[in-house]
Short mmCIF file of C-alpha atoms in Angstrom, two decimals:
data_model
loop_
_atom_site.label_atom_id
_atom_site.label_comp_id
_atom_site.label_asym_id
_atom_site.label_seq_id
_atom_site.Cartn_x
_atom_site.Cartn_y
_atom_site.Cartn_z
CA MET A 1 6.40 -23.54 -11.09
CA GLY A 2 6.27 -20.22 -12.87
CA ARG A 3 9.25 -18.82 -14.71
CA ARG A 4 10.03 -15.15 -14.19
CA LEU A 5 9.91 -13.09 -17.32
CA SER A 6 11.57 -9.79 -17.88
CA ILE A 7 8.56 -7.96 -19.31
CA LEU A 8 8.51 -4.21 -19.61
CA ALA A 9 7.48 -3.11 -16.18
CA GLY A 10 5.85 0.06 -17.40
CA PHE A 11 3.54 -0.37 -14.50
CA ALA A 12 6.36 0.58 -12.18
CA MET A 13 5.20 4.14 -12.71
CA ILE A 14 3.58 3.74 -9.38
CA VAL A 15 6.87 4.79 -7.88
CA ALA A 16 6.28 8.21 -9.39
CA ALA A 17 3.64 8.78 -6.74
CA PHE A 18 6.18 8.37 -4.00
CA ALA A 19 8.59 11.20 -4.71
CA PRO A 20 9.66 13.59 -1.97
CA THR A 21 7.13 16.36 -1.31
CA HIS A 22 9.69 19.09 -0.68
CA ALA A 23 13.38 19.65 -0.09
CA ALA A 24 13.01 20.65 3.58
CA GLY A 25 13.75 17.14 4.81
CA PRO A 26 13.66 13.52 3.80
CA THR A 27 10.21 12.32 2.78
CA GLY A 28 9.06 9.27 0.97
CA VAL A 29 7.42 5.88 1.00
CA ALA A 30 8.30 2.27 0.25
CA CYS A 31 5.69 -0.42 -0.45
CA ALA A 32 5.34 -4.02 -1.47
CA ILE A 33 3.26 -4.16 -4.65
CA SER A 34 1.22 -6.91 -6.30
CA GLY A 35 -1.42 -7.00 -8.99
CA THR A 36 -2.34 -7.83 -12.55
CA ALA A 37 -1.34 -6.27 -15.87
CA ASN A 38 -3.40 -6.61 -19.06
CA LEU A 39 -1.70 -6.00 -22.42
CA SER A 40 -3.23 -5.53 -25.88
CA PRO A 41 -2.08 -6.83 -28.22
CA ALA A 42 -0.31 -9.53 -26.25
CA VAL A 43 3.46 -9.11 -25.92
CA THR A 44 5.68 -11.51 -27.86
CA THR A 45 9.37 -11.76 -28.69
CA LYS A 46 8.83 -9.10 -31.36
CA SER A 47 8.66 -5.48 -30.21
CA GLN A 48 5.32 -3.88 -31.11
CA GLN A 49 3.05 -1.00 -30.10
CA THR A 50 1.11 -2.26 -27.07
CA SER A 51 -1.43 -0.69 -24.70
CA TYR A 52 -1.70 -1.81 -21.10
CA SER A 53 -3.78 -1.40 -17.99
CA PHE A 54 -2.76 -2.27 -14.50
CA SER A 55 -4.40 -2.65 -11.11
CA GLY A 56 -2.86 -3.64 -7.84
CA LYS A 57 -2.34 -3.08 -4.16
CA LEU A 58 0.46 -1.42 -2.24
CA SER A 59 0.87 -3.07 1.15
CA PRO A 60 2.49 -2.87 3.53
CA CYS A 61 3.91 0.63 3.13
CA LYS A 62 6.41 2.52 5.25
CA SER A 63 6.21 6.29 4.87
CA THR A 64 7.33 9.52 6.43
CA ASP A 65 3.60 10.36 6.27
CA LYS A 66 2.61 8.13 9.19
CA THR A 67 -1.03 8.00 7.97
CA ILE A 68 0.01 6.03 4.86
CA LYS A 69 0.03 2.27 5.48
CA SER A 70 -1.30 0.93 2.15
CA GLY A 71 -2.91 1.91 -1.12
CA THR A 72 -4.41 0.75 -4.38
CA VAL A 73 -3.31 1.69 -7.86
CA THR A 74 -4.77 1.77 -11.35
CA ALA A 75 -2.84 2.84 -14.44
CA SER A 76 -2.79 2.71 -18.20
CA GLY A 77 -0.27 3.47 -20.88
CA ALA A 78 1.22 2.47 -24.18
CA GLY A 79 4.57 1.92 -25.80
CA LYS A 80 6.67 -0.30 -27.97
CA LEU A 81 6.95 -3.49 -25.88
CA SER A 82 8.17 -7.08 -26.11
CA CYS A 83 8.83 -9.93 -23.69
CA ALA A 84 12.36 -8.58 -23.13
CA THR A 85 12.55 -4.82 -23.76
CA GLY A 86 10.53 -1.69 -24.36
CA SER A 87 9.51 1.80 -23.37
CA SER A 88 6.17 3.39 -22.56
CA LYS A 89 4.29 6.46 -21.34
CA GLY A 90 1.17 6.57 -19.24
CA THR A 91 -0.81 7.84 -16.28
CA GLY A 92 -1.94 6.31 -13.02
CA THR A 93 -3.79 6.97 -9.79
CA VAL A 94 -2.82 5.83 -6.31
CA THR A 95 -5.53 5.87 -3.66
CA TRP A 96 -3.96 5.85 -0.21
CA ASN A 97 -5.56 4.32 2.88
CA ASN A 98 -5.76 7.82 4.41
CA GLY A 99 -8.25 8.87 1.70
CA GLN A 100 -5.75 10.95 -0.28
CA THR A 101 -4.93 10.25 -3.92
CA SER A 102 -1.90 10.85 -6.11
CA THR A 103 -2.23 11.18 -9.89
CA VAL A 104 0.96 10.51 -11.81
CA SER A 105 2.31 10.84 -15.34
CA PHE A 106 5.31 8.74 -16.30
CA SER A 107 7.62 7.29 -18.90
CA THR A 108 9.54 4.04 -18.59
CA THR A 109 12.51 2.38 -20.24
CA ASP A 110 13.28 -1.32 -19.77
CA ALA A 111 16.39 -3.32 -20.61
CA GLY A 112 16.14 -6.87 -19.38
CA SER A 113 15.10 -6.78 -15.75
CA LEU A 114 16.13 -3.14 -15.21
CA VAL A 115 13.28 -0.65 -15.32
CA VAL A 116 13.94 3.10 -15.20
CA VAL A 117 10.91 5.22 -14.33
CA GLN A 118 10.71 9.01 -14.69
CA GLY A 119 7.63 11.01 -13.91
CA LYS A 120 5.85 13.38 -11.61
CA VAL A 121 2.81 13.64 -9.44
CA THR A 122 0.40 15.90 -11.32
CA SER A 123 -2.22 16.28 -8.57
CA GLY A 124 -3.10 15.15 -5.07
CA GLU A 125 -0.79 13.98 -2.30
CA PHE A 126 2.87 14.64 -3.20
CA ALA A 127 1.77 16.93 -6.12
CA GLY A 128 4.41 18.72 -8.13
CA THR A 129 7.30 16.51 -7.12
CA ALA A 130 9.71 15.03 -9.63
CA ALA A 131 9.88 11.25 -9.52
CA THR A 132 13.48 11.03 -10.64
CA GLN A 133 14.97 11.60 -7.17
CA GLY A 134 15.81 8.29 -5.52
CA VAL A 135 13.10 6.30 -7.30
CA GLU A 136 13.55 2.55 -7.12
CA GLY A 137 11.27 -0.22 -8.30
CA ALA A 138 11.61 -3.91 -9.00
CA LEU A 139 8.74 -6.01 -10.34
CA SER A 140 8.76 -9.71 -11.21
CA PHE A 141 6.21 -10.80 -13.79
CA VAL A 142 5.41 -14.50 -13.55
CA THR A 143 3.72 -16.91 -15.94
CA THR A 144 3.40 -20.67 -16.12
CA ASN A 145 3.10 -20.39 -19.91
CA VAL A 146 6.55 -19.23 -21.03
CA ALA A 147 6.04 -20.69 -24.51
CA ALA A 148 3.25 -18.16 -25.10
CA CYS A 149 5.85 -15.45 -25.55
CA THR A 150 7.08 -17.13 -28.74
CA LYS A 151 3.59 -18.01 -29.99
CA ALA A 152 0.35 -16.10 -29.35
CA GLY A 153 1.91 -13.83 -26.74
CA LEU A 154 1.13 -12.91 -23.16
CA SER A 155 -1.90 -10.71 -22.53
CA THR A 156 -2.34 -11.05 -18.75
CA LEU A 157 0.44 -11.23 -16.18
CA SER A 158 0.56 -11.29 -12.40
CA PHE A 159 3.39 -9.52 -10.61
CA LYS A 160 4.91 -8.85 -7.22
CA GLY A 161 7.67 -6.52 -6.20
CA GLU A 162 8.83 -3.50 -4.25
CA VAL A 163 8.46 0.17 -5.15
CA GLY A 164 9.37 3.40 -3.46
CA ALA A 165 11.09 6.75 -3.61
CA GLY A 166 12.67 9.27 -1.37
CA SER A 167 13.49 8.24 2.18
CA ALA A 168 10.75 6.34 4.01
CA LYS A 169 12.58 6.44 7.37
#
């Protein structure tokens, strides 16, 4: 049975793609998310400069844009990370099932299991929206090798969670 680790969820930047498109009415999306994160060098109990890449799927999604049902995401970034805390900056791309894409820039701060994501969509669907309005994301990183955090470190992690922003009613 895997033990959940509170690893910097810098990859939660995906929520930046889901910010409201305008102030005229509630807009947004909420999705289940799962995927894999790769970190280099591996994260340990000591905070260190680390680069990461991420790929995953968003499904199912509920959105005010009724054409959005799912998506895929790729992202990369870097920051000072450890198995318990950290902060990072990066960019990512969401490709929606309707053929649209959202490119995002983001920064993250993590304290234990709490991840705060701030960013904006820089191009594509939802472009120009701030991702600080109603953004919520929770990711659980799981490993069966908890001892690795105190030894060689963790370089690949699977995750599942929920991400979203705005009102997906």
